[in-house]
mmCIF file of C-alpha atoms and ligand atoms in Angstrom:
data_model
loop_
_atom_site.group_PDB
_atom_site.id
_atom_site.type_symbol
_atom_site.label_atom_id
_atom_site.label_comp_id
_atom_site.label_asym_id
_atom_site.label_seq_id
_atom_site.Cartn_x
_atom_site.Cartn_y
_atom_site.Cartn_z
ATOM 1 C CA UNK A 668 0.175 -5.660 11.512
ATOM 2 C CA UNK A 669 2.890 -2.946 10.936
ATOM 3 C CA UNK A 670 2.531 -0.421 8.783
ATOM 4 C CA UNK A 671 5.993 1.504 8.057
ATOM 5 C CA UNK A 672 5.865 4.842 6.302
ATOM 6 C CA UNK A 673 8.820 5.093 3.734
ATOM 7 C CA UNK A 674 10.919 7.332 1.493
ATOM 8 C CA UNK A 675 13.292 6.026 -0.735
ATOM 9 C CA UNK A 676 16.935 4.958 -0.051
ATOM 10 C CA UNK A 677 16.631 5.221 3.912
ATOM 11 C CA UNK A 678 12.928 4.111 3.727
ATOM 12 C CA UNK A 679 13.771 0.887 1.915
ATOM 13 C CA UNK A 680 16.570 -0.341 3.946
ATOM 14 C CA UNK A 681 14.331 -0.478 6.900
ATOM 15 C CA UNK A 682 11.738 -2.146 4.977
ATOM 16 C CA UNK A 683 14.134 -4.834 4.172
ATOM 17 C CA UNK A 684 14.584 -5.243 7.805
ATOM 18 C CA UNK A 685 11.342 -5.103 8.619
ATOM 19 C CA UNK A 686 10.180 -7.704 5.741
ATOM 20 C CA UNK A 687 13.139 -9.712 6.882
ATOM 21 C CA UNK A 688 11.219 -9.958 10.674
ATOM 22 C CA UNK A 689 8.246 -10.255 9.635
ATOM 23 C CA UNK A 690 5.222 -11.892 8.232
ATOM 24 C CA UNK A 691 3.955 -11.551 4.715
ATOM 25 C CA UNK A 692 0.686 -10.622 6.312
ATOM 26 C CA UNK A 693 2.067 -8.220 9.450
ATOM 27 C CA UNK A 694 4.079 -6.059 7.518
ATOM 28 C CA UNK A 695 2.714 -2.902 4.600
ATOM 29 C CA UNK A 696 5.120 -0.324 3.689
ATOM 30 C CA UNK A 697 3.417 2.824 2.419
ATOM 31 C CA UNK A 698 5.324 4.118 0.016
ATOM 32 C CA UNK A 699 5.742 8.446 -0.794
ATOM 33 C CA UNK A 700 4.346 9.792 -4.075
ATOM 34 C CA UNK A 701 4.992 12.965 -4.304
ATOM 35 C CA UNK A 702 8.407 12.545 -6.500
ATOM 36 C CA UNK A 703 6.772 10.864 -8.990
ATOM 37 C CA UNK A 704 6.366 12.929 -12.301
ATOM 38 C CA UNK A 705 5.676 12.330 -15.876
ATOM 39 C CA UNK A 706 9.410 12.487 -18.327
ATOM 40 C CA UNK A 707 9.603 11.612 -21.569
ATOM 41 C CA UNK A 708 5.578 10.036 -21.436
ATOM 42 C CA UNK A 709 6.741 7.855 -18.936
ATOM 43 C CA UNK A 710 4.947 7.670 -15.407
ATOM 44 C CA UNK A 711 7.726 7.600 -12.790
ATOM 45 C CA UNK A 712 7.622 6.497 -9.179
ATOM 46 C CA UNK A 713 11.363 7.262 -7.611
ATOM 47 C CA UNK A 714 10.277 6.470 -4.063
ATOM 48 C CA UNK A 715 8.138 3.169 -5.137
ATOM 49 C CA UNK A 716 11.166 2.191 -7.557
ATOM 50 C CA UNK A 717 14.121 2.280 -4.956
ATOM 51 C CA UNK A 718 11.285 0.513 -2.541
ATOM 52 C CA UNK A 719 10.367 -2.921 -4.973
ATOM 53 C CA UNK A 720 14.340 -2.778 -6.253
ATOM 54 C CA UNK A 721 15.743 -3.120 -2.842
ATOM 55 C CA UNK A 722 13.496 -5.462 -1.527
ATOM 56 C CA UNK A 723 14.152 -7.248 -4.288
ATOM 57 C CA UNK A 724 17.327 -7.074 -4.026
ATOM 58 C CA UNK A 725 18.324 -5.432 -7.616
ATOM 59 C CA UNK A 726 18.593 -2.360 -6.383
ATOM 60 C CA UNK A 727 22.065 -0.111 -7.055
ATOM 61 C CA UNK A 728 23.942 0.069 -3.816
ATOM 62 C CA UNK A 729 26.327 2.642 -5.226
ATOM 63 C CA UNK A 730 23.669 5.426 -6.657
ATOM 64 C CA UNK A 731 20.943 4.569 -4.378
ATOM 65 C CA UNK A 732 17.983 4.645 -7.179
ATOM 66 C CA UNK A 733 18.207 2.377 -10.090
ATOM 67 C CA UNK A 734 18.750 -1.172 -10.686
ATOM 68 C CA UNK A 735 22.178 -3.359 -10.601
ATOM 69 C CA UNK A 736 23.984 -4.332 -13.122
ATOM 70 C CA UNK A 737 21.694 -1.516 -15.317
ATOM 71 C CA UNK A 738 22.883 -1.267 -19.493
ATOM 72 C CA UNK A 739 22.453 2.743 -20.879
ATOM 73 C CA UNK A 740 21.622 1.567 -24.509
ATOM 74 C CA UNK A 741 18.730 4.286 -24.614
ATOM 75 C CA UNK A 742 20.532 7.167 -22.550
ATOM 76 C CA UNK A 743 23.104 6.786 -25.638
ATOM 77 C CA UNK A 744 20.476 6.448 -27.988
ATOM 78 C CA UNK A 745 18.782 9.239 -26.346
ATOM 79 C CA UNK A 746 21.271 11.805 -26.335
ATOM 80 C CA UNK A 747 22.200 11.020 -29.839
ATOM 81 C CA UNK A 748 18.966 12.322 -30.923
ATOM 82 C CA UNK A 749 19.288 15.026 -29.198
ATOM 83 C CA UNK A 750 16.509 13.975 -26.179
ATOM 84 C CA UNK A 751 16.207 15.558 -22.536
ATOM 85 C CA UNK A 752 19.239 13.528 -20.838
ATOM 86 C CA UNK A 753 18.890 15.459 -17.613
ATOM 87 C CA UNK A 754 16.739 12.152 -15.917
ATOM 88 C CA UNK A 755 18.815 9.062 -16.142
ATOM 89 C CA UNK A 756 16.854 6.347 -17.207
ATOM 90 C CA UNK A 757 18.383 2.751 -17.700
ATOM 91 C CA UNK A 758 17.739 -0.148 -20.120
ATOM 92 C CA UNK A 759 16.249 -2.504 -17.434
ATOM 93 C CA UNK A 760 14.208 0.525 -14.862
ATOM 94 C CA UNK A 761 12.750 1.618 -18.527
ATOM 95 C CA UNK A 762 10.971 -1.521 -18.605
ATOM 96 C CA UNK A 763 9.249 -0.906 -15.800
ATOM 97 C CA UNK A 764 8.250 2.446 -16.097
ATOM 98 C CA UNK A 765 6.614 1.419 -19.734
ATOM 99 C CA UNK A 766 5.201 -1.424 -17.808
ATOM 100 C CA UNK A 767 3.542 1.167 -15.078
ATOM 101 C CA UNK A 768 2.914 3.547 -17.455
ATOM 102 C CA UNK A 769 0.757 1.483 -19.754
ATOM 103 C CA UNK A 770 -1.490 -0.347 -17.089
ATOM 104 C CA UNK A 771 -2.121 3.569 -15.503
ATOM 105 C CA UNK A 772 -3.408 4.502 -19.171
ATOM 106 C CA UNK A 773 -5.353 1.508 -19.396
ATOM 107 C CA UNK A 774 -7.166 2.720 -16.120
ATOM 108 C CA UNK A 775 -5.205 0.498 -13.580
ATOM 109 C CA UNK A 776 -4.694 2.087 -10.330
ATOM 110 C CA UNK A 777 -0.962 2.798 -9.560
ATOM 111 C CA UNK A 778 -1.389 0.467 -6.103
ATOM 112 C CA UNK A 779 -2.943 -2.445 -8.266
ATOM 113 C CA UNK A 780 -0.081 -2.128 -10.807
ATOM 114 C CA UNK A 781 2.519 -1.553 -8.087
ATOM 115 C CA UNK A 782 1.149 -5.312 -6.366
ATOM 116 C CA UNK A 783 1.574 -6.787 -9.810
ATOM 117 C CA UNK A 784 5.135 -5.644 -10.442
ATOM 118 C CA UNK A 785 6.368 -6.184 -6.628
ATOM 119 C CA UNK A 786 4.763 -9.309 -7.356
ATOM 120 C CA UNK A 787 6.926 -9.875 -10.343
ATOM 121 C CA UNK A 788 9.818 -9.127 -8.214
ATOM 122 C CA UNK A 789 9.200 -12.023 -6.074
ATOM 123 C CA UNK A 790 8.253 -9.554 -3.171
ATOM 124 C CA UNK A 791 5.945 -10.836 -0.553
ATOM 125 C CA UNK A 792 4.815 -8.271 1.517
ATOM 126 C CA UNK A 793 2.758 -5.346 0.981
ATOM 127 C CA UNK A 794 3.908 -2.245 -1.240
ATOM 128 C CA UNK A 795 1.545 0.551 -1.457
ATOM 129 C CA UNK A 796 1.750 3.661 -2.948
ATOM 130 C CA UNK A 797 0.196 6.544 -0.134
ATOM 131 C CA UNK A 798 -2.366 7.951 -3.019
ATOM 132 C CA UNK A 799 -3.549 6.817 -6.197
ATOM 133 C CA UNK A 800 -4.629 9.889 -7.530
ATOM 134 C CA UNK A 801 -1.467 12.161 -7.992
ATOM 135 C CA UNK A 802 0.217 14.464 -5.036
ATOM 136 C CA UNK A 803 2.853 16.457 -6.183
ATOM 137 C CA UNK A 804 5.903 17.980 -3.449
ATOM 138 C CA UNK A 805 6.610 21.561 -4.727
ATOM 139 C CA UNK A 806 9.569 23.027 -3.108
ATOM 140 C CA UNK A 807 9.455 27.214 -2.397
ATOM 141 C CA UNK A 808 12.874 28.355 -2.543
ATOM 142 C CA UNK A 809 14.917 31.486 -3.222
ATOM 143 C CA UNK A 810 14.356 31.159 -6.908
ATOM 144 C CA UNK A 811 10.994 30.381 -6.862
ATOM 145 C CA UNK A 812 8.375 27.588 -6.312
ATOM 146 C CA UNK A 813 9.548 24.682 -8.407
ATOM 147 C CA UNK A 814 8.455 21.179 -9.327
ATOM 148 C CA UNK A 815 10.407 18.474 -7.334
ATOM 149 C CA UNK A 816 12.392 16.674 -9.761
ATOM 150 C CA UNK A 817 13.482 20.227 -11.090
ATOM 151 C CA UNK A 818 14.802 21.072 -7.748
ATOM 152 C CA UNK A 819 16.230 17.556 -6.416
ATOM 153 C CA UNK A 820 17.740 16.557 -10.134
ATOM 154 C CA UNK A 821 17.804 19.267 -12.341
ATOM 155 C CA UNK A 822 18.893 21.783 -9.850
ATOM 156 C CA UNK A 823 20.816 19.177 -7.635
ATOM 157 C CA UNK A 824 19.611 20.592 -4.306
ATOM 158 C CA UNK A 825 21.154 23.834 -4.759
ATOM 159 C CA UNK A 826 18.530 26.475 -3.973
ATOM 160 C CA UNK A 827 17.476 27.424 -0.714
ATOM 161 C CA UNK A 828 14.531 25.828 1.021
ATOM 162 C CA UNK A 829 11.656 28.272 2.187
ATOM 163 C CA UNK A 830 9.083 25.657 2.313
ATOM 164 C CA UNK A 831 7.073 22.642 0.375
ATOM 165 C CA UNK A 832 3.469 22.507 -1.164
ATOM 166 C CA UNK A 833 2.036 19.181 -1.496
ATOM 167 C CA UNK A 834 -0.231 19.808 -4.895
ATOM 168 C CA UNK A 835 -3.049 16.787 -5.209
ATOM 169 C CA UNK A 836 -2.750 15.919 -1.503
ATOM 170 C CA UNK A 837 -6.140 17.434 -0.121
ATOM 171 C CA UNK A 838 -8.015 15.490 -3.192
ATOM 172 C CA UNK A 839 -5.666 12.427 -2.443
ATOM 173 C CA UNK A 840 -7.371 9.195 -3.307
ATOM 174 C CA UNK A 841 -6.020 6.642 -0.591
ATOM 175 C CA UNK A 842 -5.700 2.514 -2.106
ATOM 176 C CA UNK A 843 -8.301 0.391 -0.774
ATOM 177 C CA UNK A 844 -6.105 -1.612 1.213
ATOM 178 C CA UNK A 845 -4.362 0.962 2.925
ATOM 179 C CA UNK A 846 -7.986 2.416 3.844
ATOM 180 C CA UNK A 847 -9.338 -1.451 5.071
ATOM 181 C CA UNK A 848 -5.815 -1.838 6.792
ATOM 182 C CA UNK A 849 -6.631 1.646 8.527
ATOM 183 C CA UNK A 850 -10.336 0.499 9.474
ATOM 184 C CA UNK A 851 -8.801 -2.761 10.533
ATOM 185 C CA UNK A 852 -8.371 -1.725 14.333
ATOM 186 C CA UNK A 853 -5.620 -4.315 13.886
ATOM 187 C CA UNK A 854 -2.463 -1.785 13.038
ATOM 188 C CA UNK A 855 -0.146 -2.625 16.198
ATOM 189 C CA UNK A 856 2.327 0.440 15.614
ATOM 190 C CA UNK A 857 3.459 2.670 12.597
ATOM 191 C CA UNK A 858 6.648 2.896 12.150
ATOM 192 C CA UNK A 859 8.277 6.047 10.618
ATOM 193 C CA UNK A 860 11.284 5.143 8.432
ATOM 194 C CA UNK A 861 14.453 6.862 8.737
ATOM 195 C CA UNK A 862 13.226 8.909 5.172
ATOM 196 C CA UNK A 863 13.589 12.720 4.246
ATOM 197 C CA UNK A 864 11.114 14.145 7.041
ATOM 198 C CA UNK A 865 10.298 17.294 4.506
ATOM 199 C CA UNK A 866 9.774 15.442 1.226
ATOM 200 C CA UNK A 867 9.428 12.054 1.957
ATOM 201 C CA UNK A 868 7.079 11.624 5.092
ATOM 202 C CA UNK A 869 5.388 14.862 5.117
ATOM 203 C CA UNK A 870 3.635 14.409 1.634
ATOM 204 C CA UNK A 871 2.608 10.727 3.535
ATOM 205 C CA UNK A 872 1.018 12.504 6.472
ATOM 206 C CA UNK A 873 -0.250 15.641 3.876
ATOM 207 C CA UNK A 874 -3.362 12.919 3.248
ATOM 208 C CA UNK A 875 -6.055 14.060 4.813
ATOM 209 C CA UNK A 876 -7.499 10.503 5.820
ATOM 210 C CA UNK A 877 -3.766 9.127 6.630
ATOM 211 C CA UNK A 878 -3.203 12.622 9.324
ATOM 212 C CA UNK A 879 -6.899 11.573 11.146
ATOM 213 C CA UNK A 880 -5.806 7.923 11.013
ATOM 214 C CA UNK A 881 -2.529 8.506 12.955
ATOM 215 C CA UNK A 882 -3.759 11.438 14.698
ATOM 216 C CA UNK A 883 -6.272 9.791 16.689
ATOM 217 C CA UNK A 884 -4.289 6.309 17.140
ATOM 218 C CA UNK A 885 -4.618 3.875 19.841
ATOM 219 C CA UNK A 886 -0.987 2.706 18.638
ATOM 220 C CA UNK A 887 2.094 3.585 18.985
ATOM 221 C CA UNK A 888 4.188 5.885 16.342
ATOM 222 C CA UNK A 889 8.050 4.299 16.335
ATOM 223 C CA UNK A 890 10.237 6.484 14.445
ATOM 224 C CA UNK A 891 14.193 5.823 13.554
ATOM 225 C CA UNK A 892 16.232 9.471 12.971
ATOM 226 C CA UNK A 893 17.212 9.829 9.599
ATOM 227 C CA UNK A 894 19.806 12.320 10.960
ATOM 228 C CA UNK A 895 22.932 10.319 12.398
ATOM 229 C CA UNK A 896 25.822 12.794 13.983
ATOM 230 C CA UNK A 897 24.514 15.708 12.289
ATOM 231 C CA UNK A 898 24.034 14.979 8.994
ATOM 232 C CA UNK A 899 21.701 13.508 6.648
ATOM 233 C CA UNK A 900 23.355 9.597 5.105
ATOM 234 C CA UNK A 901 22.315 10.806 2.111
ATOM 235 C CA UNK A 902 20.305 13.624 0.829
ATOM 236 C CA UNK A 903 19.440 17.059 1.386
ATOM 237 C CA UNK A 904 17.729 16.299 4.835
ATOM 238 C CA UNK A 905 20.625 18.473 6.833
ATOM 239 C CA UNK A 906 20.359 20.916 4.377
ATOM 240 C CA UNK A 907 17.208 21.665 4.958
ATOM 241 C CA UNK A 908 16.725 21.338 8.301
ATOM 242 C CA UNK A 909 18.986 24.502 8.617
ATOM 243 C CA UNK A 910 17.570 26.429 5.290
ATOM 244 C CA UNK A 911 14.283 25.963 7.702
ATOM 245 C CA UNK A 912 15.775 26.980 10.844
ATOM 246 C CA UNK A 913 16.075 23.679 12.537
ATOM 247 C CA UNK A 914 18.778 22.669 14.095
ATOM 248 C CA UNK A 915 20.304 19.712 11.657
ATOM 249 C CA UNK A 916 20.296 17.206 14.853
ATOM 250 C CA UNK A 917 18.244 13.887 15.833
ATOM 251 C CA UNK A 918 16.782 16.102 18.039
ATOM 252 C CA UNK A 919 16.177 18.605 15.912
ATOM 253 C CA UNK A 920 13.617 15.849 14.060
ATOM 254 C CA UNK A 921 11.866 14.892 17.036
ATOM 255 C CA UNK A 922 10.802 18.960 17.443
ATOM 256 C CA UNK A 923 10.011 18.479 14.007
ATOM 257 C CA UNK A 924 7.311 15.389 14.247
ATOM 258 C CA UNK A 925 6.060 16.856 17.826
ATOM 259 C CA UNK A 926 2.883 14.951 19.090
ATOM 260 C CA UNK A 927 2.846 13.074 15.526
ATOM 261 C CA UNK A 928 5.698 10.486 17.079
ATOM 262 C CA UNK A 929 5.979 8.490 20.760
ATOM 263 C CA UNK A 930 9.009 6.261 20.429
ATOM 264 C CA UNK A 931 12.411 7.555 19.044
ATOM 265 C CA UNK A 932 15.269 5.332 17.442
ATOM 266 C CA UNK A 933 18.530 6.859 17.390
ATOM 267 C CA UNK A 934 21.711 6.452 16.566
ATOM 268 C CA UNK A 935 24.764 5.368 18.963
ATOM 269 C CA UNK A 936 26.624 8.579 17.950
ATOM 270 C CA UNK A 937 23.499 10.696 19.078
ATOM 271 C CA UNK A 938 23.494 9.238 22.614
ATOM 272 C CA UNK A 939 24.171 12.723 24.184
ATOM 273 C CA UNK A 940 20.621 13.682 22.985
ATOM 274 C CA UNK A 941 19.014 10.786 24.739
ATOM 275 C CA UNK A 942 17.775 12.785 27.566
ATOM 276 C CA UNK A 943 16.825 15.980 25.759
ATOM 277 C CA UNK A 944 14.406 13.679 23.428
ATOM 278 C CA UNK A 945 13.400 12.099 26.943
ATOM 279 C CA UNK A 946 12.385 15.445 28.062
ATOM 280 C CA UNK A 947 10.342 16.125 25.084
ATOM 281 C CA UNK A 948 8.366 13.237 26.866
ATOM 282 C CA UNK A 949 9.312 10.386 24.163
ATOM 283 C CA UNK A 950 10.581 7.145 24.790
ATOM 284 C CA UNK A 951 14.307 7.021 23.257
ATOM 285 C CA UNK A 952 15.931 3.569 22.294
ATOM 286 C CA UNK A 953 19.839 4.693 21.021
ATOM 287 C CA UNK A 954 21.479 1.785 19.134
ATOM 288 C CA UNK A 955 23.535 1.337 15.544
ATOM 289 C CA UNK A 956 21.098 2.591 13.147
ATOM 290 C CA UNK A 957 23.294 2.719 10.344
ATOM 291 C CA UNK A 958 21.864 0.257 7.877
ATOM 292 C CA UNK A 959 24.909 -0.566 5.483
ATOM 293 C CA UNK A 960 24.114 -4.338 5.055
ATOM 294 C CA UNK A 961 20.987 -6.500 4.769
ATOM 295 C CA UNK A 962 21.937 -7.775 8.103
ATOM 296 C CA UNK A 963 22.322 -4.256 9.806
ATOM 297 C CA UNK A 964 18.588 -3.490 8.421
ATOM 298 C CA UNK A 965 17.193 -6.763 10.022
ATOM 299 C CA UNK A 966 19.113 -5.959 13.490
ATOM 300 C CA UNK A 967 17.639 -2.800 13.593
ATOM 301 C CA UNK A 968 14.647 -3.866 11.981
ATOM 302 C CA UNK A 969 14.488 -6.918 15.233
ATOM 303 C CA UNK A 970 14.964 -3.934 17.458
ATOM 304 C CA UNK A 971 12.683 -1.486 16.362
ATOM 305 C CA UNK A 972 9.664 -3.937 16.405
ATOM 306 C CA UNK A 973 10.715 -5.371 19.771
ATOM 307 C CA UNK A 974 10.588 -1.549 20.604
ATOM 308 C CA UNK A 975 6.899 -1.478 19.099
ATOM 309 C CA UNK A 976 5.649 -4.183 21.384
ATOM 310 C CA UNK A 977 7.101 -3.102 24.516
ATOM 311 C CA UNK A 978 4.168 -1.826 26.563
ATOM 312 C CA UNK A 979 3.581 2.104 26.396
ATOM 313 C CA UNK A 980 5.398 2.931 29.884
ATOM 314 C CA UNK A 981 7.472 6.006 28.455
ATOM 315 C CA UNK A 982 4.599 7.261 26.889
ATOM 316 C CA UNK A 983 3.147 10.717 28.103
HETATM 317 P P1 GDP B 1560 15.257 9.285 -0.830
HETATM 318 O O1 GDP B 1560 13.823 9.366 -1.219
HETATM 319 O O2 GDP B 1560 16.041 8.309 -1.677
HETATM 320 O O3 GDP B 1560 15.918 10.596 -0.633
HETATM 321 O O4 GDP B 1560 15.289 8.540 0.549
HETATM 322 P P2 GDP B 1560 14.654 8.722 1.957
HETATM 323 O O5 GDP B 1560 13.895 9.963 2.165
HETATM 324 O O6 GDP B 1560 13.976 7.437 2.315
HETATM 325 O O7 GDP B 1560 15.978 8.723 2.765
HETATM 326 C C1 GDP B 1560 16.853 9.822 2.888
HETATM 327 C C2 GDP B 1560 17.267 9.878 4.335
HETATM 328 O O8 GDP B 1560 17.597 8.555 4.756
HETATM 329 C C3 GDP B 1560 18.495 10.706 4.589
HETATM 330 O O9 GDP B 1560 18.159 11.714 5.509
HETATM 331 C C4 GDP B 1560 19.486 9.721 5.210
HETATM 332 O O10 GDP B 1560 20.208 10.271 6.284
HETATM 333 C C5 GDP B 1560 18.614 8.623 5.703
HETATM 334 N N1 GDP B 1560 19.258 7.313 5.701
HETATM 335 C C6 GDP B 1560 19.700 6.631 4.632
HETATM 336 N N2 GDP B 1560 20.251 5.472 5.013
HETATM 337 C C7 GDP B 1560 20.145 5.420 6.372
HETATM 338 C C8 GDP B 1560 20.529 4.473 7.367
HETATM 339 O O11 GDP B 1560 21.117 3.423 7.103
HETATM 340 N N3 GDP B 1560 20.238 4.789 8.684
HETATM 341 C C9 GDP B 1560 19.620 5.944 9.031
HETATM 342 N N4 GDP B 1560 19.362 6.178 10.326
HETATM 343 N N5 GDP B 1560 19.237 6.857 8.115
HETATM 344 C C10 GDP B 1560 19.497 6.595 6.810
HETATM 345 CA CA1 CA B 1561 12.511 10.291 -2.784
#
């Protein structure tokens, strides 16, 4: 078994590598919460969303959230009346929203109704969300401490960073099958998706029982930069790196992870950096990490796992 922690857009294209490699049954993706938020009485899951879409394969290349081939019938209708237009929200990712949203009022847990709608999707491995109580990323910045979606959407990224809060994450209720999966003994490696490292894998690792899991691990931790040249793919990664006082660098993420990581995948452009990552005592694999296709994702996906299994001689 594999468990890989993911984000959204960078998250998800390894995932569709990794489900591409392997087994139904050796493969969960743990999924970040903290963007999800309440708009308009709908319960919305970002990170899950762009997760089931693209493995589905009806994702939105071009936007990176959303579905293909999406209709705006209610965003007209919306704005008509005079509604809060600031979220987009299309005709056929409503659906599933009012789909989640009524199963969490009828007392479902958001990892039961996530399994049902991958499900739906035709998706065969394991998508679980990292809480099922709510954690909530609040981002301190120059103009104050705000709610994520105000910052990443509302406010498009544009305030500086001072730090994040993860509100719900001490009191975080962890699914049942990510807490059997964790009690297994049988987790082979965790691999750390090339995601946001501020506010899409730290609220992962903010839950409590998740830390202690991969804190005292007799596996290894794989993770793939999400920092390629310098900058971010997508996203305010860079951005923050250097609002933080980091340099905005691959190896500027390894400093950041520390002890929490063993195995480094990084890009082809970053080889310079291969020895200064080796000095922080890691084991450094550089290849193309740029996941533009399905069949880029499953390369890398191939090598990361063949990285995984290789025995632990780089470590420590
Ligand atoms: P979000 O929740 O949609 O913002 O997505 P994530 O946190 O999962 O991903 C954002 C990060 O993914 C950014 O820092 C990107 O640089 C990185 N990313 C996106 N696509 C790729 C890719 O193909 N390769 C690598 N190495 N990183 C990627
Ligand atoms: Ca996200």
């Amino acid at each position: 078994m594999i468990v890989a922690l993911a984000g959204g857009v960078g998250g998800a294209r390894l995932a569709v590598g990794l489900a591409a490699v392997l087994p139904p049954r050796s493969l969960t993706v743990v999924v970040n919460t903290g963007d999800d938020f309440e708009h308009l009485g709908f319960a919305i899951s970002p990170d899950l969303d762009t997760v089931m879409y693209t493995l589905a394969g009806v994702n939105n290349p071009v936007t990176g959230w959303g579905r293909a081939q999406e209709t705006w019938s209610f965003m007209s209708a919306l704005e008509q009346l005079g509604g809060e237009t600031w979220f987009r929200l299309g005709d056929r990712d409503l659906a599933v929203h009012a789909v989640r949203t009524s199963a969490l009022r009828r007392g479902v847990s958001l990892s039961e109704i996530t399994r049902m709608l991958a499900s739906r999707f035709g998706i065969r491995h394991a998508v679980v969300p990292m809480s099922d109580s709510a954690v909530r990323t609040r981002v301190k910045t120059d103009r104050g401490e705000l709610s994520f979606q105000d910052y990443f959407v509302r406010l498009r990224c544009r305030p500086r960073v001072e730090g994040f809060r993860f509100a719900g994450s001490r009191k975080a209720r962890v699914p049942l099958v990510l807490q059997r999966i964790m009690r297994s003994g049988k987790v082979q490696a965790v691999v750390i998706c090339p995601s946001n490292p501020y506010i899409s894998i730290a609220p992962i690792l903010s839950v409590p029982a998740i830390r202690a899991w991969i804190r005292k691990r007799d596996f290894p931790v794989i993770a793939v930069s999400p920092i390629v040249g310098g900058v971010a793919l997508k996203g305010p990664a860079a951005k923050m790196m250097r609002e933080l006082g980091s340099a905005a660098t691959a190896l500027g993420v390894v400093r950041y992870y520390g002890d929490r990581v063993d195995r480094w995948v990084i890009d082809q452009q970053d080889a310079r950096l291969e020895h200064a990552i080796e000095r922080e005592r890691k084991a450094v694999l550089v290849t193309d990490t740029v996941m533009s296709s399905r069949g880029k994702s499953t390369r890398l996906a191939k090598r990361v796992v063949a990285f995984a299994r290789t025995l632990a001689s780089g470590k420590q």
